[in-house]
Amino acid sequence: MEERSGVAEARANIALTKYWGNADADLRIPANDSISLTLDRTRTVTTVSFRPDLERDEVEVDGHPLSGSARERVVRHLDLFRRLAGTPWRARMVSRNNFPTGAGIASSASGFAALTVASAAALGLDLSGRDLSRLARQGSGSAARSLFGGFVCLHSGVSDEEAFAESLYAPDWWEICDLVVLLSQAEKRVSSSAGHRLAETSPLHRARVAYVADLNRRLLAALAERDFVALGEVAERDALLMHAVMMTSSPALLYWLPETVAMMRRVYRWREEGLPVYFTIDAGPNVHVLTLPEYVGRLLADLQADPAVHEVLVCRPGAGARVVGGSVGGSVDGQWFR
């Protein structure tokens, strides 16, 4: 049976300055630039097989077939690649995550990044990393950042061509650590995509978008100088700003649990004890604890003794998306298909 297949892996990322709200909802052009860290321990592997005998797209994530709007979102993404390749073939997509899906750990970012790279590989499309990031962005805005390893910037822009991601620093630039504290593995009730649409209803949204430009300048300086305190202050402040927008949207979004607030207070206590520790939180209840490698052991011991903590993923800067099988090989961090 004729088949064109590709297998790719990608990793989730944690936004240090956040993407929340769109300038163009249809194309998922973000309202502001965002800067992220790709996480080595959060891995998605996706296989895409385009076949002439399939009557409809088949979509499976973590052993479960997708239906409804979740399936249609993947189908629309596959349609982008069918148009580029000029093929009518339907596809079977199978994706696996090694971390909880839909719990605020950017599973859609790694998922659509892996889907983008696998689809391009399967259909033999010779695309630049920038173009792939633009395609990934249309599936999930944060997916554009997961195309690249290390520290990454997603530009907002005023058009599809300008809203792309690019690498700022490779993973080995700076070994900061992200302790991903899993307080809940339940899928959140309101998806990030739905939340983005509500951002404009908050009276704080436009003020935050304007202010993030200054935070990004400070974060870029912190990265260049490897200034952890400056990085942590920016990351923590914008996490709080983003959640303030969520909480003042109409209807209000409250992703936090009591355990989330308790963990934030614990980070404050650690800092009072002189430890370099900051938090950031995406659209979910789980907390990312940012620190330096030499403090991981102390923090991990405290976290693992807490009955509210289900699991802690100790992450460092990770690699970008890459092809791991199928009809074509290559990587985004290197030369794509060359």
Coordinates of C-alpha atoms in Angstrom, one line a residue:
M1 CA 0.0 0.0 0.0
E2 CA 1.3 3.4 -1.0
E3 CA 2.0 5.6 2.0
R4 CA 4.0 8.8 2.8
S5 CA 4.9 9.0 6.5
G6 CA 6.9 11.1 8.9
V7 CA 7.8 10.8 12.5
A8 CA 8.9 13.8 14.6
E9 CA 9.5 14.7 18.2
A10 CA 9.1 18.1 19.9
R11 CA 9.2 19.4 23.4
A12 CA 7.0 21.7 25.4
N13 CA 8.2 25.1 26.3
I14 CA 7.6 27.4 29.2
A15 CA 6.9 31.1 28.3
L16 CA 9.0 33.4 30.4
T17 CA 7.1 36.3 29.0
K18 CA 3.6 35.1 28.1
Y19 CA 1.5 34.8 24.9
W20 CA -2.1 35.6 25.9
G21 CA -4.5 37.1 23.4
N22 CA -4.3 37.4 19.6
A23 CA -4.0 40.2 17.2
D24 CA -5.5 37.9 14.6
A25 CA -7.5 34.9 16.1
D26 CA -7.9 33.0 12.8
L27 CA -4.1 33.0 12.1
R28 CA -3.2 32.9 15.8
I29 CA -1.0 36.0 15.4
P30 CA -0.1 36.9 19.0
A31 CA -0.9 40.2 20.5
N32 CA 2.7 40.6 21.8
D33 CA 6.1 39.0 21.5
S34 CA 6.9 36.2 23.9
I35 CA 10.1 34.6 25.0
S36 CA 10.3 30.9 26.1
L37 CA 12.5 28.1 27.3
T38 CA 12.2 24.7 25.6
L39 CA 12.0 21.9 28.2
D40 CA 14.1 18.8 27.8
R41 CA 11.9 16.4 29.8
T42 CA 8.6 17.1 28.1
R43 CA 8.5 15.1 24.9
T44 CA 5.8 14.5 22.2
V45 CA 6.4 12.0 19.4
T46 CA 4.0 12.2 16.5
T47 CA 3.6 9.9 13.5
V48 CA 1.7 11.1 10.4
S49 CA 0.9 8.8 7.5
F50 CA -0.8 10.1 4.3
R51 CA -2.5 7.4 2.4
P52 CA -4.8 7.2 -0.6
D53 CA -7.1 4.6 0.9
L54 CA -8.2 6.7 3.9
E55 CA -11.7 8.3 3.5
R56 CA -11.2 10.6 6.5
D57 CA -8.4 11.7 8.8
E58 CA -7.8 9.5 11.8
V59 CA -6.4 11.3 14.9
E60 CA -5.2 9.7 18.1
V61 CA -3.5 11.2 21.1
D62 CA -2.2 9.2 24.0
G63 CA -4.2 6.1 22.9
H64 CA -7.5 7.9 22.5
P65 CA -9.2 9.0 19.3
L66 CA -10.0 12.7 19.1
S67 CA -13.4 13.9 18.1
G68 CA -15.3 17.1 17.8
S69 CA -13.4 20.4 17.9
A70 CA -10.1 18.8 19.0
R71 CA -10.1 16.6 16.0
E72 CA -11.2 19.4 13.6
R73 CA -8.3 21.5 14.9
V74 CA -5.8 18.8 13.8
V75 CA -7.6 18.3 10.5
R76 CA -7.4 22.0 9.7
H77 CA -3.6 21.8 10.4
L78 CA -3.2 18.8 8.1
D79 CA -5.1 20.7 5.4
L80 CA -2.4 23.3 5.4
F81 CA 0.1 20.7 4.4
R82 CA -2.2 19.1 1.8
R83 CA -2.5 22.4 0.1
L84 CA 1.2 23.0 0.1
A85 CA 2.0 19.5 -1.3
G86 CA -1.0 19.5 -3.7
T87 CA -2.3 16.1 -2.4
P88 CA -5.9 15.1 -1.5
W89 CA -4.7 12.1 0.6
R90 CA -6.1 11.8 4.1
A91 CA -3.9 11.0 7.0
R92 CA -3.6 8.9 10.2
M93 CA -1.9 10.8 13.0
V94 CA -0.8 9.1 16.2
S95 CA 0.7 11.2 19.0
R96 CA 2.2 10.3 22.4
N97 CA 3.2 12.6 25.3
N98 CA 5.3 11.7 28.3
F99 CA 3.6 14.3 30.4
P100 CA 0.0 15.2 31.2
T101 CA -2.1 16.5 28.3
G102 CA -4.2 19.7 28.6
A103 CA -3.0 20.5 32.2
G104 CA -1.2 23.7 31.5
I105 CA 2.2 22.2 30.5
A106 CA 2.0 23.3 26.8
S107 CA 1.1 19.9 25.4
S108 CA -0.5 21.7 22.4
A109 CA 2.8 23.4 21.8
S110 CA 4.8 20.3 21.5
G111 CA 1.9 18.5 19.8
F112 CA 1.5 20.9 17.0
A113 CA 5.2 21.4 16.6
A114 CA 5.7 17.7 16.2
L115 CA 2.7 17.5 13.9
T116 CA 4.1 20.3 11.7
V117 CA 7.5 18.7 11.4
A118 CA 6.2 15.2 10.8
S119 CA 3.7 16.4 8.1
A120 CA 6.4 18.3 6.3
A121 CA 8.7 15.3 6.4
A122 CA 6.0 12.9 5.2
L123 CA 5.2 15.1 2.2
G124 CA 8.8 16.0 1.4
L125 CA 8.3 19.8 1.8
D126 CA 11.5 21.8 1.8
L127 CA 10.7 24.5 4.3
S128 CA 12.8 26.8 6.4
G129 CA 12.6 26.8 10.2
R130 CA 11.0 30.2 10.0
D131 CA 8.3 29.0 7.6
L132 CA 7.7 25.9 9.7
S133 CA 7.3 28.1 12.8
R134 CA 4.6 30.1 11.0
L135 CA 2.8 26.9 10.1
A136 CA 3.0 25.5 13.6
R137 CA 1.7 28.8 15.0
Q138 CA -1.5 28.4 13.0
G139 CA -2.1 25.2 15.0
S140 CA -1.1 26.5 18.4
G141 CA 0.6 29.9 18.9
S142 CA 3.0 28.4 21.4
A143 CA 3.9 25.6 19.0
A144 CA 6.0 28.0 17.0
R145 CA 8.4 28.3 19.9
S146 CA 8.7 24.6 20.3
L147 CA 10.2 24.3 16.9
F148 CA 13.5 25.6 18.3
G149 CA 15.6 24.6 21.3
G150 CA 16.9 26.6 24.2
F151 CA 15.6 30.2 24.5
V152 CA 13.2 31.3 21.8
C153 CA 11.3 34.4 20.7
L154 CA 7.9 34.4 19.0
H155 CA 7.3 37.7 17.2
S156 CA 3.8 39.1 17.1
G157 CA 4.0 41.1 13.8
V158 CA 1.1 42.5 11.8
S159 CA 0.9 39.7 9.2
D160 CA 1.4 36.0 8.9
E161 CA 4.8 36.5 7.4
E162 CA 6.0 38.6 10.3
A163 CA 4.7 36.4 13.1
F164 CA 7.4 33.8 13.3
A165 CA 9.6 32.2 16.0
E166 CA 13.4 32.2 16.1
S167 CA 16.1 30.9 18.3
L168 CA 17.8 33.4 20.7
Y169 CA 20.3 31.1 22.4
A170 CA 21.0 27.4 22.1
P171 CA 20.3 25.0 25.0
D172 CA 23.9 25.1 26.2
W173 CA 23.9 28.9 26.6
W174 CA 22.7 28.8 30.2
E175 CA 21.7 25.8 32.4
I176 CA 18.8 27.2 34.3
C177 CA 16.4 24.6 35.7
D178 CA 12.6 24.5 35.7
L179 CA 11.0 22.2 38.3
V180 CA 7.6 21.5 36.8
V181 CA 5.4 20.9 39.9
L182 CA 2.4 18.8 39.0
L183 CA -0.4 19.6 41.4
S184 CA -3.1 18.3 39.1
Q185 CA -3.1 16.1 36.1
A186 CA -6.7 16.7 35.2
E187 CA -7.4 18.4 31.9
K188 CA -8.4 22.0 32.3
R189 CA -12.0 22.9 31.8
V190 CA -11.3 25.9 29.6
S191 CA -8.7 25.4 26.9
S192 CA -6.0 28.0 26.1
S193 CA -7.6 28.6 22.7
A194 CA -10.9 29.5 24.3
G195 CA -9.0 31.7 26.9
H196 CA -7.2 33.6 24.2
R197 CA -10.5 34.7 22.8
L198 CA -11.6 36.1 26.2
A199 CA -8.4 38.2 26.7
E200 CA -9.9 41.3 24.9
T201 CA -12.8 41.3 27.4
S202 CA -10.4 42.1 30.2
P203 CA -9.8 45.9 31.0
L204 CA -6.2 44.9 31.8
H205 CA -5.4 43.2 28.5
R206 CA -4.2 46.3 26.5
A207 CA -2.2 47.6 29.4
R208 CA -0.4 44.3 29.8
V209 CA 0.4 44.0 26.1
A210 CA 1.9 47.5 26.1
Y211 CA 3.9 46.7 29.3
V212 CA 5.3 43.4 28.0
A213 CA 7.4 45.2 25.5
D214 CA 9.4 46.6 28.4
L215 CA 9.5 43.2 30.1
N216 CA 10.9 41.6 26.9
R217 CA 13.7 44.2 26.8
R218 CA 14.6 43.4 30.4
L219 CA 14.4 39.7 29.7
L220 CA 16.7 39.9 26.6
A221 CA 19.3 41.8 28.7
A222 CA 19.0 39.1 31.5
L223 CA 19.6 36.4 29.0
A224 CA 22.6 38.1 27.4
E225 CA 24.1 38.7 30.8
R226 CA 23.0 35.4 32.4
D227 CA 21.4 37.4 35.2
F228 CA 19.1 34.9 36.9
V229 CA 17.5 37.3 39.3
A230 CA 16.5 39.7 36.5
L231 CA 15.1 36.7 34.5
G232 CA 13.1 35.4 37.5
E233 CA 11.6 38.8 38.3
V234 CA 10.4 39.3 34.8
A235 CA 9.0 35.7 34.5
E236 CA 7.2 35.9 37.8
R237 CA 5.7 39.4 37.1
D238 CA 4.3 38.5 33.7
A239 CA 2.8 35.3 35.0
L240 CA 0.9 37.3 37.6
L241 CA -0.1 39.9 34.9
M242 CA -1.4 37.2 32.6
H243 CA -3.4 35.6 35.3
A244 CA -4.8 39.0 36.3
V245 CA -6.1 39.3 32.7
M246 CA -7.6 35.9 32.9
M247 CA -9.3 36.6 36.2
T248 CA -10.8 39.9 34.9
S249 CA -12.0 38.5 31.6
S250 CA -15.7 38.0 31.0
P251 CA -16.5 35.3 32.0
A252 CA -13.6 35.2 34.5
L253 CA -11.0 32.4 34.1
L254 CA -9.4 31.0 37.3
Y255 CA -7.0 28.2 36.6
W256 CA -5.4 28.2 40.0
L257 CA -6.2 25.7 42.7
P258 CA -5.6 26.3 46.5
E259 CA -2.5 24.2 46.0
T260 CA -1.3 26.6 43.3
V261 CA -1.4 29.5 45.7
A262 CA 0.3 27.5 48.4
M263 CA 3.1 26.7 46.0
M264 CA 3.5 30.4 45.1
R265 CA 3.7 31.3 48.8
R266 CA 6.3 28.5 49.2
V267 CA 8.5 30.1 46.5
Y268 CA 8.2 33.5 48.4
R269 CA 9.4 31.7 51.6
W270 CA 12.3 30.1 49.8
R271 CA 13.4 33.5 48.5
E272 CA 13.1 34.9 52.1
E273 CA 15.6 32.2 53.1
G274 CA 18.0 33.4 50.4
L275 CA 17.4 30.9 47.7
P276 CA 17.3 32.1 44.0
V277 CA 13.8 30.8 43.2
Y278 CA 11.0 32.2 41.1
F279 CA 7.7 30.8 39.7
T280 CA 5.8 31.1 36.5
I281 CA 2.5 29.5 35.6
D282 CA 0.9 28.9 32.3
A283 CA -2.9 28.5 31.7
G284 CA -3.4 25.8 34.3
P285 CA -2.9 25.0 38.0
N286 CA 0.6 23.6 37.8
V287 CA 3.6 25.7 38.9
H288 CA 7.0 26.0 37.2
V289 CA 9.7 26.7 39.8
L290 CA 12.7 28.4 38.2
T291 CA 16.1 28.0 39.8
L292 CA 19.8 27.3 39.2
P293 CA 21.3 23.7 39.1
E294 CA 23.0 23.8 42.5
Y295 CA 19.7 24.4 44.3
V296 CA 17.7 21.6 42.7
G297 CA 18.5 19.0 45.3
R298 CA 17.3 21.2 48.2
L299 CA 14.1 22.2 46.5
L300 CA 13.3 18.8 45.2
A301 CA 13.6 17.3 48.7
D302 CA 11.1 19.8 50.0
L303 CA 8.7 19.3 47.1
Q304 CA 8.7 15.5 47.2
A305 CA 7.8 15.6 50.9
D306 CA 4.6 17.6 50.1
P307 CA 1.5 15.4 49.8
A308 CA -0.1 17.9 47.4
V309 CA 2.6 17.4 44.8
H310 CA 1.9 14.5 42.4
E311 CA 5.2 14.7 40.6
V312 CA 8.1 17.0 39.8
L313 CA 9.7 17.1 36.4
V314 CA 13.2 18.5 36.6
C315 CA 13.7 20.2 33.3
R316 CA 16.7 22.0 31.7
P317 CA 17.0 23.7 28.3
G318 CA 16.0 21.2 25.7
A319 CA 16.5 20.7 21.9
G320 CA 14.1 21.8 19.2
A321 CA 11.8 19.7 17.0
R322 CA 13.4 17.0 14.8
V323 CA 12.4 14.3 12.4
V324 CA 13.1 10.8 13.9
G325 CA 11.7 8.6 11.1
G326 CA 9.7 8.4 7.9
S327 CA 10.4 9.2 4.3
V328 CA 12.7 12.2 4.9
G329 CA 15.2 13.2 7.6
G330 CA 16.3 16.5 9.1
S331 CA 16.0 18.9 11.9
V332 CA 14.9 22.4 12.5
D333 CA 17.9 23.3 14.7
G334 CA 20.2 22.3 11.9
Q335 CA 19.7 22.6 8.2
W336 CA 16.1 21.6 7.4
F337 CA 16.0 18.7 4.8
R338 CA 19.5 19.7 3.5

